[in-house]
Coordinates of C-alpha atoms in Angstrom, one line a residue:
V201 CA -4.4 159.7 74.3
R202 CA -2.3 160.9 71.2
L203 CA 0.2 158.1 72.2
I204 CA -2.6 155.6 72.0
I205 CA -3.8 156.9 68.6
C206 CA -0.3 156.8 67.1
S207 CA 0.7 153.2 68.2
F208 CA -2.3 152.2 66.3
Y209 CA -1.5 153.4 62.7
P210 CA 0.4 150.2 62.0
L211 CA -2.6 148.0 63.2
I212 CA -5.4 149.8 61.2
I213 CA -5.0 150.8 57.7
Y214 CA -7.8 152.5 55.5
S215 CA -8.6 150.9 52.1
S216 CA -8.8 153.7 49.8
S217 CA -10.7 151.5 47.1
V218 CA -13.7 151.6 49.4
Q219 CA -16.2 154.6 49.1
D220 CA -16.8 157.7 51.2
S221 CA -18.7 157.4 54.6
V222 CA -16.7 154.4 55.9
A223 CA -16.5 155.2 59.4
V224 CA -17.5 152.4 61.8
M225 CA -18.1 152.9 66.0
S226 CA -18.3 151.0 69.1
V227 CA -20.7 151.5 71.8
D228 CA -19.7 150.1 75.3
L229 CA -23.1 150.0 76.8
G230 CA -22.6 149.9 80.5
S231 CA -25.8 150.3 83.1
E232 CA -24.8 153.8 84.2
W233 CA -22.7 155.1 81.3
M234 CA -21.6 154.5 77.7
K235 CA -18.5 155.3 76.0
I236 CA -18.3 155.7 72.4
A237 CA -15.4 155.1 70.1
I238 CA -14.9 155.6 66.0
V239 CA -12.6 154.3 63.5
K240 CA -12.4 156.4 60.3
P241 CA -9.8 157.1 57.7
G242 CA -7.2 159.4 59.2
V243 CA -8.3 158.4 63.0
P244 CA -7.3 154.7 63.7
M245 CA -9.2 154.9 67.0
E246 CA -10.5 157.6 69.2
I247 CA -13.0 158.1 71.9
V248 CA -16.1 160.4 71.1
L249 CA -16.5 163.4 73.0
N250 CA -20.3 164.3 73.9
K251 CA -21.8 167.7 73.6
E252 CA -20.4 168.6 77.1
S253 CA -16.8 167.5 75.7
R254 CA -17.0 164.3 78.1
R255 CA -15.6 161.2 77.1
K256 CA -18.5 159.3 78.5
T257 CA -22.1 159.7 78.6
P258 CA -25.1 158.7 81.2
V259 CA -27.4 155.9 79.9
A260 CA -30.1 158.2 80.7
V261 CA -33.4 159.4 78.6
C262 CA -35.9 162.1 79.8
L263 CA -39.3 161.8 77.9
K264 CA -41.4 164.5 78.1
E265 CA -44.5 165.1 75.8
N266 CA -43.0 166.7 73.0
E267 CA -39.1 166.4 73.9
R268 CA -36.4 163.9 74.3
V269 CA -33.3 164.8 76.6
F270 CA -30.0 162.4 76.9
G271 CA -27.0 162.1 78.8
D272 CA -26.4 164.9 81.3
G273 CA -29.2 166.7 80.4
A274 CA -31.4 164.0 81.4
L275 CA -29.6 163.4 84.5
G276 CA -30.1 167.3 85.4
V277 CA -34.0 166.6 85.1
S278 CA -33.9 163.5 87.2
V279 CA -33.3 165.7 90.2
K280 CA -36.1 167.8 89.5
N281 CA -38.6 165.2 88.2
P282 CA -37.2 161.9 88.5
R283 CA -40.1 160.3 87.1
Q284 CA -39.6 161.4 83.8
V285 CA -36.2 160.1 83.4
Y286 CA -35.3 156.6 82.6
R287 CA -31.9 154.8 83.8
Y288 CA -30.4 151.6 84.3
L289 CA -32.3 149.9 81.5
Q290 CA -30.2 146.7 81.1
D291 CA -31.8 145.1 84.3
L292 CA -35.0 144.8 82.4
L293 CA -34.2 143.7 79.1
G294 CA -35.7 140.4 77.9
K295 CA -37.5 140.4 81.7
R296 CA -41.0 139.2 82.6
L297 CA -42.9 141.3 84.9
D298 CA -42.7 138.6 87.7
N299 CA -38.7 138.6 87.4
P300 CA -36.9 139.4 90.7
Q301 CA -34.7 141.9 88.5
V302 CA -38.0 144.0 88.0
A303 CA -38.9 143.8 91.5
L304 CA -35.5 145.1 92.5
Y305 CA -35.7 147.8 90.0
R306 CA -39.2 149.1 91.6
K307 CA -37.4 149.0 94.7
R308 CA -34.8 151.2 93.5
F309 CA -37.0 153.5 91.4
P310 CA -40.5 153.6 92.9
E311 CA -41.4 156.7 90.7
H312 CA -41.6 154.5 87.8
Q313 CA -44.9 152.4 86.9
L314 CA -44.2 149.1 85.4
E315 CA -46.8 146.8 83.5
E316 CA -46.9 143.7 81.4
D317 CA -46.8 143.9 77.8
K318 CA -49.4 141.4 77.0
S319 CA -48.2 141.0 73.4
R320 CA -44.6 139.9 74.5
G321 CA -44.8 139.0 78.0
T322 CA -42.3 141.4 79.1
V323 CA -42.0 145.0 80.8
L324 CA -43.7 148.3 79.7
F325 CA -42.9 151.5 81.4
R326 CA -46.3 153.7 81.9
N327 CA -45.4 157.3 81.1
T328 CA -48.8 158.3 81.1
E329 CA -52.3 156.8 80.1
E330 CA -51.4 157.1 76.7
L331 CA -47.7 156.7 76.3
K332 CA -46.1 153.2 76.8
Y333 CA -42.6 152.5 76.3
S334 CA -40.7 149.2 76.7
P335 CA -37.0 149.0 77.9
E336 CA -35.9 148.0 74.3
E337 CA -37.6 151.1 72.9
I338 CA -35.8 153.4 75.2
L339 CA -32.6 151.7 74.6
G340 CA -33.0 152.1 71.0
M341 CA -33.4 155.9 71.7
V342 CA -30.1 155.7 73.6
L343 CA -28.3 153.9 70.8
N344 CA -29.7 156.4 68.3
Y345 CA -28.3 159.1 70.1
S346 CA -25.0 157.5 70.6
R347 CA -24.9 157.3 66.7
S348 CA -25.6 161.0 66.4
L349 CA -22.7 161.8 68.7
A350 CA -20.6 159.6 66.8
Q351 CA -21.4 160.9 63.4
D352 CA -21.1 164.8 64.9
F353 CA -17.9 163.8 65.9
A354 CA -16.7 161.6 62.7
E355 CA -18.3 164.3 60.6
Q356 CA -19.7 161.8 58.3
A357 CA -22.5 159.0 58.4
I358 CA -22.0 156.0 60.3
K359 CA -24.3 152.8 60.5
D360 CA -22.2 150.1 61.4
V361 CA -21.4 149.0 65.0
V362 CA -20.1 146.6 67.5
I363 CA -22.0 147.0 70.7
T364 CA -20.6 145.5 74.1
V365 CA -23.0 143.5 76.4
P366 CA -22.4 141.8 79.7
A367 CA -20.9 138.2 79.5
F368 CA -23.8 136.8 81.7
F369 CA -26.5 138.1 79.3
N370 CA -28.5 135.3 78.0
Q371 CA -30.2 134.6 74.7
A372 CA -33.2 136.6 75.7
E373 CA -31.4 139.5 76.8
R374 CA -28.8 139.7 73.7
R375 CA -31.7 139.5 71.5
A376 CA -33.2 142.3 73.2
V377 CA -30.1 144.5 72.5
L378 CA -30.3 143.4 68.8
Q379 CA -33.9 144.7 68.7
A380 CA -33.0 148.0 70.3
A381 CA -30.2 148.5 67.5
Q382 CA -32.8 147.6 65.0
M383 CA -34.9 150.4 66.1
A384 CA -31.9 152.9 65.9
D385 CA -31.3 151.8 62.3
L386 CA -27.9 150.6 63.3
K387 CA -26.2 147.6 61.5
V388 CA -24.8 145.4 64.2
L389 CA -21.6 144.0 63.1
Q390 CA -21.2 141.9 66.4
L391 CA -22.4 141.8 70.1
I392 CA -19.0 141.4 71.9
N393 CA -18.8 140.9 75.5
D394 CA -17.5 143.6 77.7
N395 CA -14.9 141.6 79.2
T396 CA -13.8 139.9 75.9
A397 CA -13.4 143.6 74.3
V398 CA -11.5 144.6 77.5
A399 CA -9.0 141.4 76.8
L400 CA -8.7 142.3 73.1
N401 CA -7.7 145.7 74.1
Y402 CA -5.1 144.8 76.4
G403 CA -3.9 142.1 74.1
V404 CA -3.6 144.4 70.9
F405 CA -1.2 146.8 72.9
R406 CA 0.9 143.8 74.0
R407 CA 1.1 141.5 70.9
K408 CA 5.0 141.6 71.0
D409 CA 4.8 139.9 74.1
I410 CA 2.4 137.2 73.2
N411 CA 4.1 133.8 72.2
S412 CA 3.6 130.2 71.8
T413 CA 3.8 129.9 75.6
A414 CA 0.1 130.4 77.3
Q415 CA -0.2 133.4 79.6
N416 CA -3.1 133.4 81.7
V417 CA -4.4 136.8 83.1
M418 CA -7.8 137.6 84.9
F419 CA -9.8 140.8 84.4
F420 CA -11.9 141.7 87.5
D421 CA -14.5 144.0 86.2
M422 CA -16.7 145.7 88.7
G423 CA -19.0 148.4 87.2
S424 CA -21.7 150.4 88.2
G425 CA -24.4 147.7 88.2
S426 CA -22.7 144.1 88.2
T427 CA -19.1 142.3 88.6
V428 CA -17.5 140.0 86.1
A429 CA -14.3 138.2 86.6
T430 CA -12.9 136.7 83.4
V431 CA -10.0 134.3 82.9
V432 CA -8.3 134.9 79.6
T433 CA -5.3 133.0 77.9
Y434 CA -3.1 134.9 75.3
Q435 CA -0.8 132.6 73.2
T436 CA 0.1 132.7 69.3
V437 CA -1.3 129.9 67.2
K438 CA -0.8 128.9 63.6
T439 CA -3.5 129.7 61.1
K440 CA -4.1 128.4 57.5
D441 CA -4.5 131.7 56.0
T442 CA -2.3 134.3 57.9
G443 CA 0.3 132.1 59.6
V444 CA 1.3 132.5 63.2
Q445 CA -1.1 135.2 64.9
P446 CA -1.9 136.0 68.4
Q447 CA -5.2 134.7 70.0
L448 CA -7.0 135.4 73.2
Q449 CA -9.3 132.7 74.5
V450 CA -11.9 133.1 77.3
R451 CA -11.5 130.3 79.6
G452 CA -13.7 131.1 82.6
V453 CA -16.1 133.7 83.7
G454 CA -17.9 134.3 87.2
F455 CA -20.0 137.1 87.9
D456 CA -22.5 138.8 90.3
R457 CA -25.3 140.4 88.5
T458 CA -26.2 143.1 91.6
L459 CA -22.9 143.7 92.8
G460 CA -21.6 147.2 91.8
G461 CA -20.9 151.0 92.5
F462 CA -24.7 151.8 92.3
E463 CA -25.7 149.7 95.3
M464 CA -23.1 151.1 97.3
E465 CA -24.6 154.6 96.4
L466 CA -28.1 153.8 97.3
R467 CA -26.7 152.5 100.7
L468 CA -25.0 156.1 101.1
R469 CA -28.1 157.9 100.1
D470 CA -30.2 155.9 102.4
H471 CA -27.5 156.8 105.4
L472 CA -27.7 160.6 104.2
A473 CA -31.5 160.4 104.3
K474 CA -31.4 158.8 108.0
L475 CA -29.1 161.5 109.1
F476 CA -31.3 164.3 107.9
N477 CA -34.2 162.9 109.6
E478 CA -32.3 162.5 112.7
Q479 CA -31.5 166.2 112.6
K480 CA -35.4 166.7 112.9
K481 CA -35.6 169.9 111.3
T482 CA -38.9 169.0 109.7
K483 CA -41.7 166.7 110.7
K484 CA -41.7 165.4 107.1
D485 CA -39.8 162.0 106.2
V486 CA -37.4 162.8 103.4
R487 CA -37.5 159.4 102.2
E488 CA -41.2 160.0 101.1
N489 CA -40.3 162.6 98.7
Q490 CA -38.9 161.4 95.7
R491 CA -37.2 164.5 94.5
A492 CA -35.4 164.8 97.6
M493 CA -34.3 161.4 97.6
A494 CA -33.1 162.2 93.9
K495 CA -31.0 165.1 95.4
L496 CA -29.3 162.6 98.1
L497 CA -28.5 160.0 95.3
K498 CA -26.6 162.7 93.2
E499 CA -24.8 163.8 96.4
A500 CA -24.3 160.0 97.4
Q501 CA -22.4 159.4 94.1
R502 CA -20.3 162.6 94.4
L503 CA -19.6 161.2 98.2
K504 CA -18.5 157.8 97.1
T505 CA -16.0 159.2 94.6
V506 CA -14.4 161.5 97.4
L507 CA -14.3 158.9 100.1
S508 CA -12.2 156.9 97.9
A509 CA -9.3 159.4 98.3
N510 CA -10.3 160.9 101.6
A511 CA -11.2 159.3 105.0
D512 CA -14.1 161.8 105.7
H513 CA -16.1 164.3 103.8
M514 CA -18.7 166.9 104.6
S515 CA -21.8 166.1 102.6
Q516 CA -24.1 169.1 101.8
V517 CA -27.1 169.5 99.8
E518 CA -29.1 172.9 99.7
G519 CA -32.9 173.1 99.8
L520 CA -33.3 169.4 100.3
L521 CA -36.7 169.5 101.6
D522 CA -38.9 172.5 102.5
D523 CA -36.0 174.9 101.6
I524 CA -33.8 173.2 104.3
D525 CA -30.3 172.7 104.0
F526 CA -28.6 169.6 104.8
K527 CA -24.9 169.1 105.9
A528 CA -23.6 166.0 107.6
R529 CA -19.8 164.4 108.0
V530 CA -19.7 160.8 106.7
T531 CA -16.4 159.1 107.1
R532 CA -15.1 156.2 104.9
A533 CA -15.0 153.8 108.1
E534 CA -18.8 154.4 108.1
F535 CA -19.2 153.8 104.4
E536 CA -17.3 150.4 104.5
E537 CA -19.6 149.2 107.4
M538 CA -22.7 149.8 105.6
C539 CA -21.4 148.2 102.6
A540 CA -19.7 145.3 104.5
D541 CA -22.0 142.8 103.2
L542 CA -21.1 143.8 99.7
F543 CA -17.6 143.6 100.1
A544 CA -17.8 140.0 101.4
R545 CA -19.3 139.1 97.9
V546 CA -16.3 140.6 95.9
P547 CA -14.3 137.1 95.9
G548 CA -17.4 135.1 94.5
P549 CA -16.8 136.0 90.9
V550 CA -13.1 135.3 91.1
Q551 CA -13.7 131.7 92.5
Q552 CA -16.5 131.0 89.9
A553 CA -14.1 132.0 86.8
L554 CA -11.2 129.8 88.3
S555 CA -13.7 126.9 88.7
A556 CA -15.1 127.3 85.1
A557 CA -11.3 127.6 83.7
E558 CA -10.4 124.5 85.8
M559 CA -7.5 126.7 87.2
S560 CA -5.9 127.6 90.4
M561 CA -4.9 131.2 91.3
D562 CA -1.1 130.0 90.9
E563 CA -1.8 129.6 87.3
I564 CA -2.8 133.3 87.0
E565 CA 0.1 135.7 86.0
Q566 CA -1.9 139.0 86.8
V567 CA -5.2 140.2 88.1
I568 CA -6.2 143.6 86.2
L569 CA -8.6 145.8 87.5
V570 CA -11.5 147.4 85.3
G571 CA -14.6 149.4 85.7
G572 CA -15.1 152.4 87.8
A573 CA -16.3 150.8 91.3
T574 CA -12.8 149.1 91.5
R575 CA -11.3 152.5 92.7
V576 CA -13.0 152.0 95.9
P577 CA -10.2 151.1 98.4
K578 CA -12.0 148.4 100.3
V579 CA -12.8 146.6 97.0
Q580 CA -9.2 146.5 96.0
E581 CA -8.3 145.4 99.7
V582 CA -10.6 142.5 99.8
L583 CA -9.8 141.4 96.1
L584 CA -6.0 141.3 97.0
N585 CA -6.4 139.1 99.9
A586 CA -8.6 136.9 97.7
V587 CA -6.2 136.4 95.0
G588 CA -3.2 136.5 97.1
K589 CA -1.0 138.3 94.5
E590 CA 1.6 140.9 95.6
E591 CA -0.4 143.6 93.7
L592 CA -3.4 144.4 91.4
G593 CA -2.8 145.3 87.7
K594 CA -3.8 148.9 86.8
N595 CA -2.0 149.3 83.6
I596 CA -5.3 149.7 81.3
N597 CA -7.7 152.4 81.3
A598 CA -10.4 151.0 83.4
D599 CA -13.1 153.3 81.7
E600 CA -12.5 153.0 78.1
A601 CA -10.8 149.8 77.5
A602 CA -14.0 147.8 76.5
A603 CA -14.9 150.6 73.9
M604 CA -11.4 150.6 72.4
G605 CA -11.4 146.8 72.2
A606 CA -14.8 146.9 70.8
V607 CA -14.1 149.5 68.1
Y608 CA -10.9 147.3 66.9
Q609 CA -13.2 144.7 66.2
A610 CA -15.6 146.8 64.5
A611 CA -12.6 148.0 62.0
A612 CA -11.6 144.1 61.7
L613 CA -15.1 143.1 60.7
S614 CA -15.5 146.2 58.2
K615 CA -14.3 146.0 54.6
A616 CA -13.0 149.4 54.5
F617 CA -10.2 148.8 57.1
K618 CA -7.2 146.3 57.0
V619 CA -6.5 145.2 60.5
K620 CA -3.6 143.2 61.9
P621 CA -5.3 139.8 62.8
F622 CA -5.7 139.2 66.3
L623 CA -7.9 135.9 67.0
V624 CA -10.6 135.8 69.3
R625 CA -12.3 132.5 71.0
D626 CA -15.1 133.6 73.2
A627 CA -17.0 131.3 75.3
A628 CA -21.0 130.7 75.9
L629 CA -21.8 130.7 79.6
Y630 CA -24.6 128.7 79.5
P631 CA -25.0 124.9 78.2
I632 CA -27.6 124.3 75.7
Q633 CA -29.2 120.9 74.8
V634 CA -31.9 119.4 72.6
E635 CA -34.6 117.3 74.2
F636 CA -37.1 115.1 72.5
T637 CA -39.5 112.1 73.2
R638 CA -39.9 109.1 71.3
E639 CA -42.0 106.0 71.4
M640 CA -40.3 102.7 72.6
E641 CA -41.6 99.0 72.4
E642 CA -40.5 96.8 75.2
E643 CA -39.7 93.3 74.8
D644 CA -43.2 92.3 75.7
G645 CA -44.8 94.4 73.2
V646 CA -45.7 97.3 75.7
K647 CA -45.0 100.7 74.4
S648 CA -43.5 103.4 76.6
L649 CA -42.1 106.9 76.0
K650 CA -38.6 108.0 76.6
H651 CA -37.4 111.3 77.3
N652 CA -33.9 112.3 75.7
K653 CA -31.5 115.0 76.4
R654 CA -28.4 115.6 74.2
V655 CA -25.9 118.5 74.9
L656 CA -25.8 121.0 71.9
F657 CA -23.2 123.4 73.3
Q658 CA -21.4 122.8 76.7
R659 CA -20.6 125.4 79.3
M660 CA -17.9 127.6 77.9
A661 CA -18.1 126.2 74.7
P662 CA -16.0 128.3 72.1
Y663 CA -18.3 130.2 69.5
P664 CA -18.8 130.9 66.8
Q665 CA -19.5 127.4 66.1
R666 CA -21.9 125.3 64.2
K667 CA -23.6 122.1 65.2
V668 CA -25.6 119.5 63.4
I669 CA -27.9 117.0 65.3
T670 CA -29.2 113.8 63.5
F671 CA -32.5 112.4 64.7
N672 CA -32.9 108.7 63.8
R673 CA -36.0 106.1 63.9
Y674 CA -38.5 109.1 63.2
S675 CA -40.7 108.8 60.0
D676 CA -43.6 110.9 61.2
D677 CA -44.1 114.5 62.2
F678 CA -42.6 115.3 65.6
L679 CA -41.5 117.9 68.4
F680 CA -38.1 118.5 69.7
Y681 CA -37.3 121.4 72.4
V682 CA -34.1 123.6 72.7
N683 CA -33.4 124.3 76.2
Y684 CA -30.7 125.5 78.7
G685 CA -28.7 122.6 80.2
D686 CA -27.4 122.1 83.5
L687 CA -27.2 125.6 85.5
S688 CA -26.5 124.3 88.8
F689 CA -23.5 126.5 88.9
L690 CA -25.8 129.5 89.3
S691 CA -27.2 130.4 92.5
L692 CA -30.9 130.1 93.4
E693 CA -31.2 133.9 92.8
D694 CA -29.6 133.8 89.6
L695 CA -31.8 131.1 88.4
R696 CA -34.8 132.9 89.4
V697 CA -33.6 135.9 87.3
F698 CA -32.6 133.5 84.5
G699 CA -36.2 132.9 83.5
S700 CA -37.5 130.3 81.2
L701 CA -35.0 127.5 80.6
N702 CA -37.0 126.9 77.4
L703 CA -35.4 128.5 74.5
T704 CA -38.1 127.3 71.5
T705 CA -40.1 124.3 70.7
V706 CA -39.6 123.2 67.1
A707 CA -42.7 121.1 65.6
L708 CA -41.7 119.6 62.3
K709 CA -44.0 118.9 59.8
G710 CA -43.9 117.1 56.4
V711 CA -41.6 114.1 57.9
G712 CA -44.2 111.5 57.0
S713 CA -44.9 112.8 53.6
S714 CA -41.2 112.8 52.9
F715 CA -40.9 109.2 53.9
K716 CA -43.8 108.5 51.7
K717 CA -41.8 109.9 48.5
H718 CA -38.7 107.9 49.1
T719 CA -39.8 104.8 50.1
E720 CA -37.2 102.9 48.1
A721 CA -34.6 105.1 49.6
E722 CA -32.5 104.5 53.1
S723 CA -33.1 107.2 55.6
K724 CA -30.1 108.7 57.1
G725 CA -32.0 110.6 59.7
I726 CA -33.3 114.0 60.2
K727 CA -30.9 116.6 60.6
A728 CA -31.0 120.0 62.6
H729 CA -28.4 122.6 61.5
F730 CA -27.8 125.0 64.6
N731 CA -25.6 128.1 64.4
M732 CA -23.9 130.2 67.4
D733 CA -22.6 133.4 65.8
E734 CA -19.9 135.8 66.9
S735 CA -22.7 137.5 68.9
G736 CA -23.5 134.5 71.0
V737 CA -26.7 134.2 69.3
L738 CA -28.2 130.8 68.8
T739 CA -30.3 130.2 65.5
L740 CA -31.8 127.0 64.0
D741 CA -30.6 127.5 60.2
R742 CA -32.7 124.4 58.9
V743 CA -34.1 121.0 59.2
E744 CA -33.6 118.5 56.5
S745 CA -34.5 114.8 56.0
V746 CA -31.8 112.6 54.2
F747 CA -32.1 109.8 52.0
E748 CA -29.5 107.8 50.3
T749 CA -30.5 105.7 47.2
I750 CA -28.5 102.6 45.9
V751 CA -27.9 102.3 42.0
E752 CA -26.0 99.5 40.3
E753 CA -24.6 98.7 43.8
R754 CA -23.0 102.1 44.0
E755 CA -23.9 104.7 46.6
E756 CA -25.3 108.0 45.0
E757 CA -25.5 111.4 46.8
S758 CA -28.1 111.9 49.2
T759 CA -31.5 113.2 48.3
L760 CA -32.6 116.1 50.7
T761 CA -36.0 116.8 51.9
K762 CA -35.8 120.2 53.2
L763 CA -38.2 120.4 56.3
G764 CA -37.3 123.9 57.7
N765 CA -35.7 125.4 54.6
T766 CA -35.4 128.9 56.1
I767 CA -32.7 130.7 58.2
S768 CA -35.1 130.8 61.3
S769 CA -34.0 132.2 64.5
L770 CA -34.9 130.4 67.8
F771 CA -36.6 133.5 68.9
G772 CA -38.2 134.7 65.4
G773 CA -36.3 136.0 62.6
G774 CA -34.9 134.0 59.5
S775 CA -36.2 133.8 56.0
S776 CA -39.3 132.7 54.4
E777 CA -37.7 132.5 50.9
P778 CA -37.7 128.8 49.6
K779 CA -34.3 127.3 48.5
A780 CA -33.8 127.3 44.5
N781 CA -34.5 123.2 44.9
V782 CA -37.7 123.8 46.6
S783 CA -41.2 124.2 45.3
E784 CA -43.2 125.5 48.3
P785 CA -42.7 128.2 50.9
V786 CA -42.2 127.3 54.4
Q787 CA -44.1 128.6 57.4
V788 CA -42.6 129.8 60.6
N789 CA -44.7 131.0 63.4
K790 CA -44.4 134.5 64.9
A791 CA -41.1 135.2 62.8
K792 CA -39.7 138.1 60.6
F793 CA -37.8 137.3 58.0
A794 CA -34.5 138.4 56.1
K795 CA -33.4 136.9 52.5
P796 CA -30.4 134.5 52.8
K797 CA -27.9 134.2 50.0
P798 CA -29.4 131.5 47.4
K799 CA -27.6 128.0 47.3
P800 CA -27.0 126.4 44.0
K801 CA -29.1 123.3 43.4
P802 CA -27.2 120.1 44.0
K803 CA -26.6 117.6 41.6
D804 CA -28.6 114.5 41.4
K805 CA -30.8 115.7 44.6
N806 CA -34.5 115.9 44.9
A807 CA -36.3 117.8 47.7
T808 CA -39.8 118.4 48.4
S809 CA -41.0 121.1 50.9
S810 CA -42.3 120.7 54.6
E811 CA -43.1 122.9 57.4
A812 CA -41.3 123.8 60.5
E813 CA -43.4 125.4 63.2
K814 CA -41.9 126.9 66.2
T815 CA -43.5 128.0 69.5
N816 CA -42.7 129.1 72.9
G817 CA -40.0 131.4 71.8
T818 CA -39.5 135.1 73.2
A819 CA -41.0 138.1 71.7
A820 CA -37.6 139.6 70.7
D821 CA -36.9 139.9 67.0
S822 CA -33.2 139.2 65.7
E823 CA -30.8 141.5 63.8
R824 CA -28.6 140.5 61.0
V825 CA -26.2 137.7 62.1
I826 CA -22.6 136.8 60.9
P827 CA -22.3 133.0 60.0
P828 CA -19.0 131.7 61.2
K829 CA -16.4 130.6 59.0
E830 CA -15.6 127.3 60.8
E831 CA -16.7 123.9 59.6
P832 CA -19.7 122.5 61.4
S833 CA -19.2 119.7 64.0
S834 CA -21.9 117.2 63.8
E835 CA -23.4 115.0 67.0
K836 CA -25.8 112.0 65.9
M837 CA -28.9 111.9 68.1
E838 CA -31.1 108.4 68.7
G839 CA -34.4 109.1 68.0

């Protein structure tokens, strides 16, 4: 660990001109564990130790009437009273009650009562008749606890954080994490995909090996809850501001949402329950006792780890049921047989990632293991056969690489530290498109409706990125829809988990009045400005109607009529503050607002206000977003 810390001294430099309390933190938010890292003056990068002096902390919360217990303490309670302990919250973020992931959660954790949140349409835990919690609220408690651990370790206040999320999280899931962070009063500098954070950590330590020749590396990450394979290209690029710098670009991603170590542990648990029942030491079925099954799950987790290094092991649980002790021998061969269908799914994410990157395995120089579940020998055996390499890379810390990469990014985004540049080009997994309907008049005078689709962001489009879409042939109020695009690359099960394909419906009001005010000007269309920020969160910044006037046979600057003059997110969030050149406030349905920086009034331009109403968005509210520096690209829509 000391060697790792020392190697970062030339990479992260503290700016002494900044005030005290400048530490930043990262949270590698896994489904079972979280790892926390900090950067502060004198401590370039370090993993935070929890109260038990461990380098990772269980993502678990015990909610009693007047007490909250976190981490290892909560796990201890789960064996005695599993109903009071909440775990694996990622599976429920941004999900409706009828989502297959919710059904799977109920199957895995039958002790919890789930019901629908009528106001948001998502899921609630019913703790008691009076106490109900959303997964976002409980995750907010976890993030607040992570902050307290980081502050105790750093011995100063911390507010700025970079949080890792699975690369396959969609817009609703990302917004749910932002909402949880907002409840914890954390300032989210960025949501970074965990695979990207691992790739950044790997590249930072090897920046001297990166040159103008592209190097393709695959990271295979099997954690407790899911599996992700990522193809990353490392290469030096020339920049305007800092010259030649190393860059990583995410080229392809494949994933399996439910393939992970936890499912293996559940199968081991059920196997142990079967062995206990076969011993017939009691007439009771151990599977009907939640407390006994929680004990068996804890033993299954230990057993999985032991079987990774041993051919067999004697499993033991004292006082499992009715004070009856349990003892049984389990072999690695039995474990591999009961999980055979899981191991068969290991190559799936690899093939998906290669397909998305449009590469073959011959172009991949190395396959590197990440995540605790990759320590299972059978996983490595199947993966090695699938990739056809001589060996698998094990040259990074499989547990801590994401946390360390994320905290490096936190230092880079903080004004308190100077960090050697390492460019990151992440990619959006899911295409997003704009859809609208307009009236067409045929040659015979008959009018008909034509449905139009335009791609806003393609699959694997790099972000952050801005897009401007122009609607033509509209002179009155109209609707357009922002939806996910072609998701045919997903399995039917993934599509069911995905949820609604509609991100939001935007109803523009005031279009007609703007045309009446500028009858002598030529319309240049209605422009919608979209922004996908560094967190992979899409927002609709504003919508404006553009007119061009001709004076003395010379073009003058455009006259803008602001239709949506707010920074208004697709799922809520934004600003109700009018621009300096707008006389009326704008109304946005179901949104919370944050003030943007005012822009100066443009010369020779007049503007009137209008209304932009949005419907059908999710209930999650957005946190502060960081606008990208790139110039917007523009796409013209016939409308």
